[in-house]
Coordinates of C-alpha atoms and ligand atoms in Angstrom, one line a residue:
M1 CA -23.1 -64.2 23.0
K2 CA -23.1 -63.6 26.8
R3 CA -21.3 -66.1 27.4
Q4 CA -18.6 -64.9 25.1
V5 CA -18.4 -61.3 26.3
L6 CA -18.5 -62.7 30.0
I7 CA -15.4 -64.6 29.5
I8 CA -12.9 -62.0 28.5
L9 CA -14.1 -60.4 31.6
R10 CA -12.1 -60.8 35.0
G11 CA -14.0 -62.2 37.9
S12 CA -13.8 -58.7 40.1
M13 CA -15.1 -56.9 36.9
K14 CA -17.8 -59.6 36.3
K15 CA -18.9 -59.6 39.5
A16 CA -18.9 -55.6 40.1
L17 CA -21.0 -55.4 36.8
V18 CA -23.5 -58.1 37.9
R19 CA -23.8 -56.3 41.3
N20 CA -24.8 -52.9 39.3
N21 CA -27.2 -54.7 37.4
I22 CA -25.2 -54.1 34.5
D23 CA -26.1 -56.9 32.1
C24 CA -23.7 -58.3 29.1
E25 CA -25.9 -56.6 26.3
L26 CA -25.2 -53.7 28.1
L27 CA -21.6 -54.4 28.4
E28 CA -21.4 -55.1 24.7
E29 CA -22.7 -51.6 24.2
I30 CA -19.9 -50.0 26.1
I31 CA -17.3 -51.9 24.2
S32 CA -19.0 -51.1 20.9
A33 CA -19.1 -47.4 21.8
N34 CA -15.0 -47.8 22.0
P35 CA -13.3 -46.5 18.4
D36 CA -10.9 -49.1 19.6
G37 CA -11.9 -52.5 17.9
M38 CA -11.5 -55.5 20.4
F39 CA -11.8 -59.4 20.0
A40 CA -10.4 -62.8 21.9
V41 CA -9.1 -65.8 21.2
D42 CA -8.2 -68.9 22.9
C43 CA -4.7 -70.7 23.2
D44 CA -5.6 -72.5 20.0
Y45 CA -5.9 -68.9 18.3
R46 CA -10.0 -69.9 18.0
I47 CA -11.9 -66.4 17.7
L48 CA -14.2 -66.4 21.0
Y49 CA -15.3 -62.7 20.9
W50 CA -15.6 -60.2 18.1
S51 CA -16.4 -56.6 18.9
K52 CA -18.8 -54.6 16.8
T53 CA -16.0 -52.0 16.0
M54 CA -14.0 -55.2 14.9
E55 CA -16.7 -55.9 12.1
Q56 CA -16.5 -52.4 10.9
L57 CA -12.9 -52.2 10.9
F58 CA -12.1 -55.7 9.2
G59 CA -15.5 -55.8 7.6
M60 CA -16.1 -59.2 8.7
N61 CA -19.3 -60.1 10.8
R62 CA -19.0 -61.8 14.2
N63 CA -21.1 -64.8 12.9
Y64 CA -18.3 -65.4 10.2
V65 CA -15.2 -65.2 12.3
L66 CA -16.5 -66.9 15.8
Q67 CA -14.5 -70.1 16.4
K68 CA -12.1 -69.8 13.2
N69 CA -8.3 -69.3 13.4
I70 CA -7.2 -65.7 13.7
F71 CA -4.5 -66.0 11.0
E72 CA -7.2 -67.8 8.7
I73 CA -9.1 -64.9 9.3
V74 CA -6.0 -62.2 9.1
P75 CA -3.0 -64.1 7.6
L76 CA -1.0 -61.3 7.8
F77 CA -0.3 -61.4 11.6
K78 CA 1.1 -65.2 10.8
N79 CA 4.8 -65.2 11.3
T80 CA 5.3 -61.6 12.3
E81 CA 5.8 -59.9 15.6
E82 CA 2.2 -60.4 16.1
E83 CA 2.6 -64.1 16.5
N84 CA 5.0 -63.5 19.1
C85 CA 2.8 -61.0 21.1
Y86 CA 0.0 -63.7 21.2
I87 CA 2.3 -66.2 22.8
Q88 CA 3.5 -63.5 25.3
A89 CA -0.1 -62.7 26.2
F90 CA -0.6 -66.8 26.9
S91 CA 2.2 -66.4 29.1
G92 CA 0.3 -63.8 31.4
Q93 CA 2.1 -60.6 29.8
T94 CA 0.5 -57.4 28.6
I95 CA 2.0 -56.3 25.4
I96 CA 2.0 -53.8 22.4
S97 CA 2.7 -54.5 19.0
S98 CA 5.6 -52.1 18.4
N99 CA 4.9 -51.9 14.4
K100 CA 2.1 -49.8 12.7
L101 CA 0.7 -52.6 11.0
S102 CA -1.0 -52.0 7.5
I103 CA -3.8 -54.1 6.2
S104 CA -5.5 -53.9 3.0
L105 CA -9.1 -55.5 3.0
K106 CA -10.3 -54.0 0.3
A107 CA -8.3 -53.0 -2.6
D108 CA -9.2 -49.2 -1.9
N109 CA -9.2 -49.6 1.7
K110 CA -5.5 -50.1 3.6
F111 CA -5.6 -49.2 7.2
Y112 CA -2.9 -48.8 9.8
F113 CA -3.3 -50.0 13.2
K114 CA -1.7 -51.3 16.3
N115 CA -2.1 -53.7 18.4
Y116 CA -2.6 -54.3 22.2
Y117 CA -2.4 -57.8 23.9
S118 CA -3.3 -59.2 27.1
P119 CA -3.7 -62.4 28.6
L120 CA -7.6 -63.9 29.0
Q121 CA -7.9 -65.4 32.2
A122 CA -10.5 -67.8 33.4
K123 CA -12.0 -67.4 37.1
D124 CA -9.2 -69.3 38.6
G125 CA -6.6 -67.1 37.0
K126 CA -5.6 -69.7 34.7
V127 CA -4.7 -68.2 31.2
I128 CA -6.9 -69.1 28.5
G129 CA -6.5 -67.2 25.4
G130 CA -5.5 -63.5 24.7
I131 CA -7.3 -60.4 24.6
V132 CA -6.5 -58.0 21.4
L133 CA -7.5 -54.5 21.5
V134 CA -6.9 -53.2 18.1
R135 CA -6.1 -49.2 17.8
D136 CA -7.2 -47.9 14.1
L137 CA -4.1 -45.3 13.2
S138 CA -5.1 -44.9 9.9
K139 CA -6.9 -41.1 10.3
K140 CA -4.2 -40.0 12.3
L141 CA -1.2 -41.5 10.1
E142 CA -3.2 -39.7 7.0
A143 CA -3.1 -36.4 9.1
E144 CA 0.5 -36.8 10.1
K145 CA 1.6 -37.7 6.3
R146 CA -0.9 -34.3 5.2
I147 CA 0.8 -32.2 7.8
Q148 CA 4.3 -33.8 6.9
E149 CA 3.8 -32.9 3.1
S150 CA 2.4 -29.5 3.8
E151 CA 5.8 -28.8 5.5
D152 CA 8.1 -30.3 2.6
R153 CA 5.8 -28.0 0.4
F154 CA 6.4 -25.1 2.6
R155 CA 10.1 -25.7 2.9
V156 CA 10.5 -26.3 -1.2
M157 CA 8.4 -23.0 -1.7
S158 CA 10.5 -21.6 1.2
D159 CA 13.8 -22.4 -0.4
C160 CA 12.7 -21.1 -3.7
A161 CA 11.6 -17.8 -2.7
P162 CA 13.5 -14.9 -3.4
V163 CA 13.7 -13.6 0.2
A164 CA 15.1 -14.5 3.4
I165 CA 13.0 -16.4 5.6
W166 CA 13.2 -17.4 9.2
M167 CA 11.1 -18.5 11.9
S168 CA 11.1 -18.6 15.6
R169 CA 9.6 -20.7 18.1
K170 CA 7.4 -19.6 21.4
D171 CA 10.6 -18.4 23.4
G172 CA 11.8 -16.1 20.7
L173 CA 14.6 -18.5 19.5
C174 CA 14.6 -19.0 15.7
D175 CA 14.8 -22.3 14.8
Y176 CA 14.5 -22.0 10.8
F177 CA 16.3 -20.3 8.2
N178 CA 15.2 -20.7 4.3
Q179 CA 17.9 -21.3 1.9
G180 CA 17.4 -17.9 0.8
W181 CA 18.8 -16.4 4.2
L182 CA 21.6 -19.0 4.4
E183 CA 23.1 -17.9 1.2
F184 CA 22.8 -14.4 2.1
S185 CA 24.3 -15.2 5.8
G186 CA 27.0 -17.6 4.4
R187 CA 26.5 -19.6 7.8
T188 CA 25.3 -22.8 8.8
L189 CA 21.7 -23.4 10.4
E190 CA 23.5 -24.1 13.6
E191 CA 25.3 -21.0 13.5
E192 CA 22.2 -18.9 13.2
F193 CA 20.0 -21.3 15.4
G194 CA 18.7 -19.4 18.5
L195 CA 20.0 -15.8 18.4
G196 CA 22.9 -16.5 16.6
W197 CA 21.9 -14.6 13.6
A198 CA 21.8 -11.4 15.6
D199 CA 25.5 -11.3 16.0
R200 CA 25.8 -10.1 12.6
I201 CA 23.1 -6.8 13.1
H202 CA 25.3 -3.7 12.8
D203 CA 26.3 -2.2 16.2
E204 CA 24.1 1.0 15.5
D205 CA 20.9 -1.3 14.6
Y206 CA 21.4 -4.2 17.5
K207 CA 19.4 -2.4 20.4
K208 CA 16.7 -1.2 18.3
V209 CA 16.4 -4.5 16.6
M210 CA 16.3 -6.7 19.9
D211 CA 14.0 -4.0 21.5
T212 CA 11.3 -4.1 18.4
Y213 CA 11.8 -7.9 18.2
F214 CA 11.1 -8.8 21.9
N215 CA 8.8 -5.9 22.7
A216 CA 6.6 -7.6 19.7
F217 CA 7.0 -11.0 21.2
N218 CA 6.1 -10.1 24.6
S219 CA 2.9 -7.9 23.2
R220 CA 2.1 -10.7 20.4
N221 CA 2.4 -8.3 17.9
S222 CA 3.3 -8.4 14.4
F223 CA 6.3 -6.1 13.5
I224 CA 8.1 -4.3 10.4
M225 CA 11.9 -3.2 11.0
K226 CA 14.6 -1.7 9.2
Y227 CA 18.1 -2.7 10.0
R228 CA 21.9 -3.7 8.5
L229 CA 22.7 -7.2 8.6
Q230 CA 26.2 -8.3 7.2
R231 CA 26.2 -10.2 4.1
H232 CA 28.5 -13.3 3.6
D233 CA 31.0 -10.9 2.0
G234 CA 31.6 -8.6 4.9
Q235 CA 29.0 -6.1 3.4
F236 CA 26.4 -4.6 5.3
R237 CA 23.4 -4.7 3.7
W238 CA 19.8 -2.9 4.6
L239 CA 17.1 -5.4 5.3
L240 CA 13.2 -4.7 5.4
D241 CA 12.2 -7.4 8.1
Q242 CA 8.6 -8.3 8.3
G243 CA 7.5 -10.9 11.5
K244 CA 4.2 -12.3 11.9
L245 CA 2.7 -14.7 14.4
R246 CA 1.9 -18.2 14.0
F247 CA -0.6 -19.9 15.4
T248 CA -2.1 -23.5 15.5
Q249 CA -5.6 -24.3 14.4
D250 CA -6.8 -23.9 18.5
G251 CA -5.1 -20.5 18.6
E252 CA -2.3 -21.8 20.4
F253 CA 0.7 -19.3 19.9
L254 CA 3.6 -21.1 18.2
G255 CA 6.2 -18.3 17.4
Y256 CA 6.8 -16.0 14.7
I257 CA 7.4 -16.6 11.0
G258 CA 9.4 -13.5 9.1
S259 CA 10.5 -12.7 5.7
C260 CA 13.3 -10.4 5.0
I261 CA 14.3 -8.1 1.5
D262 CA 17.3 -6.4 0.8
I263 CA 16.4 -2.8 0.6
T264 CA 20.0 -1.5 0.6
D265 CA 19.4 -0.6 -3.3
Q266 CA 16.1 1.5 -2.6
I267 CA 17.7 3.0 0.3
V268 CA 20.9 4.3 -1.8
A269 CA 18.6 5.5 -4.5
L270 CA 16.1 7.5 -1.9
N271 CA 19.2 9.1 -0.1
E272 CA 20.4 10.3 -3.8
L273 CA 16.9 11.3 -4.8
D274 CA 17.2 13.0 -1.5
D275 CA 19.9 15.1 -2.1
T276 CA 18.6 15.9 -5.5
V277 CA 15.5 17.0 -4.4
K278 CA 17.3 19.2 -1.5
K279 CA 19.9 20.7 -4.5
L280 CA 16.6 21.4 -6.6
E281 CA 15.1 23.1 -3.7
A282 CA 18.1 25.4 -3.1
A283 CA 18.4 26.2 -6.7
L284 CA 15.0 27.3 -7.2
K285 CA 15.3 29.1 -4.0
A286 CA 18.1 30.8 -5.7
R287 CA 16.3 31.5 -8.7
D288 CA 13.2 33.1 -6.9
D289 CA 15.6 34.8 -4.7
F290 CA 17.1 36.4 -8.1
I291 CA 14.2 37.0 -9.8
S292 CA 12.9 39.2 -6.7
I293 CA 16.2 41.1 -6.4
A294 CA 16.6 41.6 -10.1
S295 CA 12.9 42.8 -10.3
H296 CA 13.4 45.4 -7.6
E297 CA 17.0 46.3 -9.1
L298 CA 15.2 46.5 -12.7
K299 CA 12.3 48.9 -11.6
T300 CA 14.3 51.6 -9.4
P301 CA 15.8 53.3 -12.6
L302 CA 12.6 52.9 -14.6
T303 CA 10.5 55.1 -12.3
P304 CA 12.6 58.0 -12.5
L305 CA 13.2 57.2 -16.2
K306 CA 9.1 57.8 -16.8
T307 CA 9.2 61.1 -14.8
Y308 CA 12.1 62.4 -16.9
L309 CA 9.8 61.6 -19.8
Y310 CA 6.7 63.3 -18.6
I311 CA 8.8 66.6 -17.8
I312 CA 10.4 66.5 -21.3
K313 CA 7.3 66.3 -22.6
T314 CA 6.3 69.6 -20.7
Q315 CA 9.5 71.5 -21.6
I316 CA 8.9 70.5 -25.4
V317 CA 5.5 72.8 -25.8
G318 CA 8.1 75.6 -26.9
L319 CA 9.4 74.1 -29.8
S320 CA 8.2 74.0 -33.3
H321 CA 5.0 72.2 -34.2
S322 CA 6.6 69.8 -36.4
S323 CA 9.7 69.0 -34.5
S324 CA 7.5 68.8 -30.9
E325 CA 5.2 66.1 -32.8
T326 CA 8.0 64.3 -33.6
L327 CA 9.6 64.2 -30.5
F328 CA 6.0 63.7 -28.4
N329 CA 5.9 60.8 -30.6
I330 CA 9.3 59.2 -29.9
I331 CA 8.5 59.9 -26.1
E332 CA 5.2 58.2 -26.2
R333 CA 6.8 55.5 -27.9
M334 CA 9.5 55.1 -25.0
D335 CA 7.0 55.4 -22.4
S336 CA 5.1 52.6 -23.8
Q337 CA 8.4 50.4 -23.9
I338 CA 9.1 51.5 -20.3
N339 CA 5.1 50.4 -19.5
H340 CA 5.8 47.0 -21.2
I341 CA 9.0 46.4 -19.2
L342 CA 7.4 47.4 -16.2
K343 CA 4.5 44.9 -17.2
I344 CA 7.0 42.3 -17.3
I345 CA 8.8 43.1 -14.1
D346 CA 5.5 43.3 -11.9
N347 CA 4.9 39.7 -13.7
L348 CA 8.3 38.8 -12.4
L349 CA 7.6 40.0 -9.0
D350 CA 4.3 38.4 -8.8
F351 CA 5.5 35.0 -9.7
S352 CA 8.1 35.6 -7.3
H353 CA 5.7 36.2 -4.4
I354 CA 3.8 33.3 -5.5
S355 CA 7.0 31.1 -5.4
N356 CA 7.6 32.3 -2.0
Q357 CA 4.0 32.1 -0.9
L358 CA 3.6 36.0 -0.2
L359 CA 1.2 36.8 -2.5
E360 CA -1.8 38.8 -0.3
L361 CA -5.0 40.3 -1.1
T362 CA -6.6 43.6 0.1
I363 CA -10.7 43.4 -0.4
E364 CA -12.8 46.1 -0.7
K365 CA -15.8 46.8 -2.7
V366 CA -15.0 46.9 -6.6
D367 CA -17.2 47.3 -9.8
L368 CA -16.2 45.3 -12.3
V369 CA -17.7 47.7 -14.9
H370 CA -15.5 50.3 -13.9
V371 CA -12.4 48.1 -14.0
V372 CA -13.0 46.7 -17.3
C373 CA -13.7 50.3 -18.9
E374 CA -10.5 51.5 -17.5
V375 CA -8.3 48.8 -18.8
V376 CA -9.8 49.3 -22.2
K377 CA -9.6 53.1 -21.9
R378 CA -5.9 52.6 -21.1
Y379 CA -5.2 50.2 -24.1
K380 CA -7.2 52.7 -26.5
I381 CA -4.9 55.4 -25.3
L382 CA -2.0 53.5 -26.1
N383 CA -3.4 52.5 -29.6
P384 CA -6.3 54.2 -30.8
Y385 CA -6.9 51.6 -33.8
L386 CA -7.5 48.9 -31.5
S387 CA -11.1 47.7 -31.7
F388 CA -13.1 46.2 -28.6
K389 CA -16.7 45.3 -28.5
L390 CA -18.1 45.7 -24.8
F391 CA -21.3 44.1 -23.4
F392 CA -22.2 44.5 -20.0
S393 CA -25.4 42.9 -18.4
N394 CA -25.6 45.6 -16.0
K395 CA -24.4 49.1 -15.3
E396 CA -22.4 48.0 -12.4
S397 CA -21.3 44.8 -11.4
E398 CA -20.3 44.9 -7.9
G399 CA -18.1 42.6 -5.6
Q400 CA -15.7 42.3 -2.5
W401 CA -12.4 41.7 -4.2
D402 CA -8.8 43.0 -4.6
K403 CA -9.0 45.8 -7.0
M404 CA -5.6 45.9 -7.8
R405 CA -5.4 41.9 -8.5
I406 CA -8.8 42.3 -10.6
E407 CA -7.2 44.6 -12.7
Q408 CA -4.1 42.7 -13.4
I409 CA -6.4 39.8 -14.2
I410 CA -8.5 41.6 -16.9
D411 CA -5.3 43.5 -18.0
N412 CA -3.4 40.3 -18.8
I413 CA -6.2 38.5 -20.6
V414 CA -7.1 41.6 -22.9
N415 CA -3.3 42.2 -23.4
N416 CA -3.0 38.5 -24.7
A417 CA -6.0 39.1 -27.0
I418 CA -4.4 42.0 -28.3
K419 CA -1.0 40.3 -29.1
Y420 CA -2.6 37.5 -30.2
G421 CA -5.8 38.6 -31.8
E422 CA -4.1 39.4 -34.9
G423 CA -5.8 43.2 -35.2
N424 CA -9.4 42.1 -35.1
P425 CA -11.9 43.2 -32.6
I426 CA -12.0 42.0 -29.2
E427 CA -15.3 41.3 -27.6
I428 CA -15.6 41.7 -24.0
H429 CA -19.0 40.2 -21.9
L430 CA -19.9 40.8 -18.4
L431 CA -22.7 38.6 -17.5
E432 CA -23.7 39.2 -13.9
E433 CA -25.3 36.0 -12.1
K434 CA -26.9 35.8 -8.7
T435 CA -23.9 34.9 -6.9
Q436 CA -21.1 35.2 -9.2
V437 CA -19.8 37.4 -12.3
K438 CA -18.7 36.0 -15.6
L439 CA -16.4 37.8 -17.9
I440 CA -15.9 36.3 -21.3
I441 CA -13.1 38.0 -23.5
R442 CA -13.0 36.7 -27.0
D443 CA -10.6 37.5 -29.9
K444 CA -10.5 36.3 -33.5
G445 CA -6.8 35.8 -33.5
I446 CA -4.4 32.8 -34.0
G447 CA -6.2 30.6 -31.4
I448 CA -4.6 27.7 -29.6
P449 CA -4.2 24.1 -30.5
K450 CA -6.5 21.8 -28.2
N451 CA -3.4 19.9 -26.7
V452 CA -1.8 22.6 -25.1
Q453 CA -4.7 24.6 -23.7
T454 CA -4.5 23.1 -20.0
P455 CA -0.6 23.7 -19.9
I456 CA -0.6 27.4 -20.9
F457 CA -2.3 28.0 -17.1
D458 CA 1.2 26.6 -15.7
K459 CA 4.5 28.4 -15.3
F460 CA 6.8 29.2 -18.4
E461 CA 4.4 27.3 -20.7
R462 CA 4.0 28.7 -24.1
A463 CA 2.0 27.5 -27.1
V464 CA 3.7 29.9 -29.3
S465 CA 7.7 30.7 -30.3
S466 CA 9.0 33.4 -28.5
E467 CA 10.6 34.8 -32.1
N468 CA 7.4 35.5 -33.6
F469 CA 5.8 36.4 -29.8
P470 CA 8.0 37.6 -27.1
G471 CA 6.5 36.5 -23.6
L472 CA 7.7 34.9 -20.4
G473 CA 4.7 32.7 -20.1
L474 CA 3.5 34.0 -16.9
G475 CA 0.7 35.9 -17.5
L476 CA -2.2 33.2 -17.4
Y477 CA -0.3 31.6 -14.5
I478 CA -0.5 34.7 -12.4
V479 CA -4.2 35.1 -13.9
K480 CA -4.9 31.5 -12.5
K481 CA -3.6 32.0 -9.1
N482 CA -5.2 35.7 -8.3
L483 CA -8.5 33.8 -9.4
S484 CA -8.1 30.8 -7.3
L485 CA -7.0 33.4 -4.5
H486 CA -10.7 34.9 -5.2
G487 CA -12.1 31.6 -5.5
G488 CA -12.7 32.2 -9.1
T489 CA -11.9 30.0 -12.3
I490 CA -10.4 30.6 -15.7
T491 CA -11.4 28.5 -19.0
V492 CA -10.2 28.7 -22.5
D493 CA -12.3 27.6 -25.7
S494 CA -10.3 28.1 -28.7
G495 CA -9.2 26.4 -31.8
T496 CA -6.2 27.3 -34.2
A497 CA -8.6 29.2 -36.8
K498 CA -11.4 30.6 -34.6
G499 CA -9.4 32.8 -32.1
S500 CA -9.7 32.1 -28.3
T501 CA -12.5 32.7 -25.7
F502 CA -11.4 33.0 -21.9
T503 CA -14.4 32.7 -19.6
V504 CA -13.7 33.9 -15.9
V505 CA -16.0 33.3 -13.1
L506 CA -15.6 35.2 -10.1
P507 CA -17.5 34.7 -7.1
K508 CA -18.9 38.1 -6.0
D509 CA -18.1 37.6 -2.3
I510 CA -14.7 35.4 -2.3
N511 CA -15.7 34.8 1.4
C512 CA -11.8 34.9 2.7
S513 CA -10.2 37.2 5.3
P514 CA -9.1 40.6 4.0
H515 CA -5.6 39.6 3.9
C516 CA -4.9 36.0 2.7
T517 CA -1.7 34.3 1.7
I518 CA -1.7 32.1 -1.6
F519 CA 0.0 28.6 -1.3
E520 CA 1.5 27.3 -4.3
S521 CA -0.4 24.1 -5.5
Ligands
LIG601 P1 2.7 35.0 -22.6 O1 1.7 35.9 -23.5 O2 4.1 35.9 -22.0 O3 3.6 33.7 -23.1 P2 0.6 34.0 -20.9 O4 1.1 33.1 -19.7 O5 -0.4 35.2 -20.9 O6 2.4 34.3 -21.3 O7 0.2 33.0 -22.1 C1 0.7 31.9 -22.2 C2 0.7 31.1 -23.3 O8 -1.0 31.0 -23.8 C3 1.1 32.1 -24.8 O9 2.7 31.9 -25.2 C4 0.0 31.8 -25.8 O10 0.7 30.9 -26.3 C5 -1.2 31.2 -25.4 N1 -1.8 32.2 -25.2 C6 -2.7 33.2 -24.3 N2 -3.8 34.0 -24.7 C7 -3.7 33.8 -26.0 C8 -4.8 34.3 -26.9 N3 -5.4 35.1 -26.8 N4 -4.8 33.6 -28.4 C9 -3.8 33.0 -28.7 N5 -3.0 32.4 -27.7 C10 -3.0 32.7 -26.6

């Protein structure tokens, strides 16, 4: 073996090895460490040397191949360009086989390689054969094949995608546009190449697009931009373009890949929606302004009207008993009607204030027992036949609230209990707890179907027909708003046959500045 190894060494190299005490076994180790296989033949093609890597590559061991003809060992080399290479090596030339040869040594083991040929010279420089270095290309070719397959897959996917896709190189110039893009633009890849695609950006968007693109490029950031690009039919379409960075597996920057979707329809729809919202807002403002003005105008004549009624009441004292009683009753009813109109107007005014975010509180010490009694008393004066059952856990229930608003809350709920209570007695419970007061108002009237119990606290929501029960559907909405301003809540428990129970929970101290503004939720 030593002889065979030595024979393929050039004289000077051999001397150097000997000088440095590097023996043939070590040399054999060095050659074996090389992933390239190596063998040597004499001019009769007899194999003189066969490296360990060759044993692995060809699956034939050295003892078997030595002294055998190379074309007997690898018949595929015969009559090919490889045979010529040997001849050239024997004539003293160094040559690389230009083909990637494929050899199927076992059924399932096909490998590709490339050979490097050089002459094998004796001490005197005479060519006595050839040395062949065999480079296994299988893994490289396999990797290239996989890359090619993956690229083909990407192109097929990209061409089938319902979006326009582009890719740029490191220098920012685009070198790929998918089918979707080319169909959109109606141009060729060559026309779009580089910055050709940018020719058709809308003039108004051009600078912004270029700035975004190159700023992102220079800072190596992803980007999203919206711009108008001319379509094949000349129409400018809005595109949403998202660019993402591309890197190799080693982290080397390759450029960008981007996708564009046509968002023109969405933009048009959004603009229309915007217009509609603006119109609606204007209409709502006009309505609120109208309610506000109309409420004030309606209220103005009612105040003197009430005064005149009071004066008439005092003047009829001198009349006969029966006629004064009749007149008195009529006046009482007129007064009650005026009060009713005043309540409606107050509700409308409050609604308008809530809508315009103008509801304010004036906080003071308030006794809820007193307020409940006052409200009940007023209704009893108007209709002595009304029946109330009052239950107070304490003699007084004090808290920091806006008296007028608290009165309005209780009044609205009691008013509903009377209106929808079918004349049955109304229970009012006032339970004082540590930090809050609970007010329960229960009637035995028509009740509220379950599915409309939540909506009745919204504006204009009603669970009854206006023919049977006139009303605006604003009372509970205002109650809820007033309560939330006090940090309180209202809930209802009802069913059609059992009447309704409204529960108000009111914190004793609303923990709010004396003047706070309510905002529409
Ligand atoms: P309005 O009474 O003017 O319609 P509200 O906001 O006070 O407006 O009440 C909203 C709706 O809730 C009423 O239309 C009615 O259907 C229902 N409702 C309120 N209170 C009661 C109650 N005590 N019993 C039955 N239904 C009620």
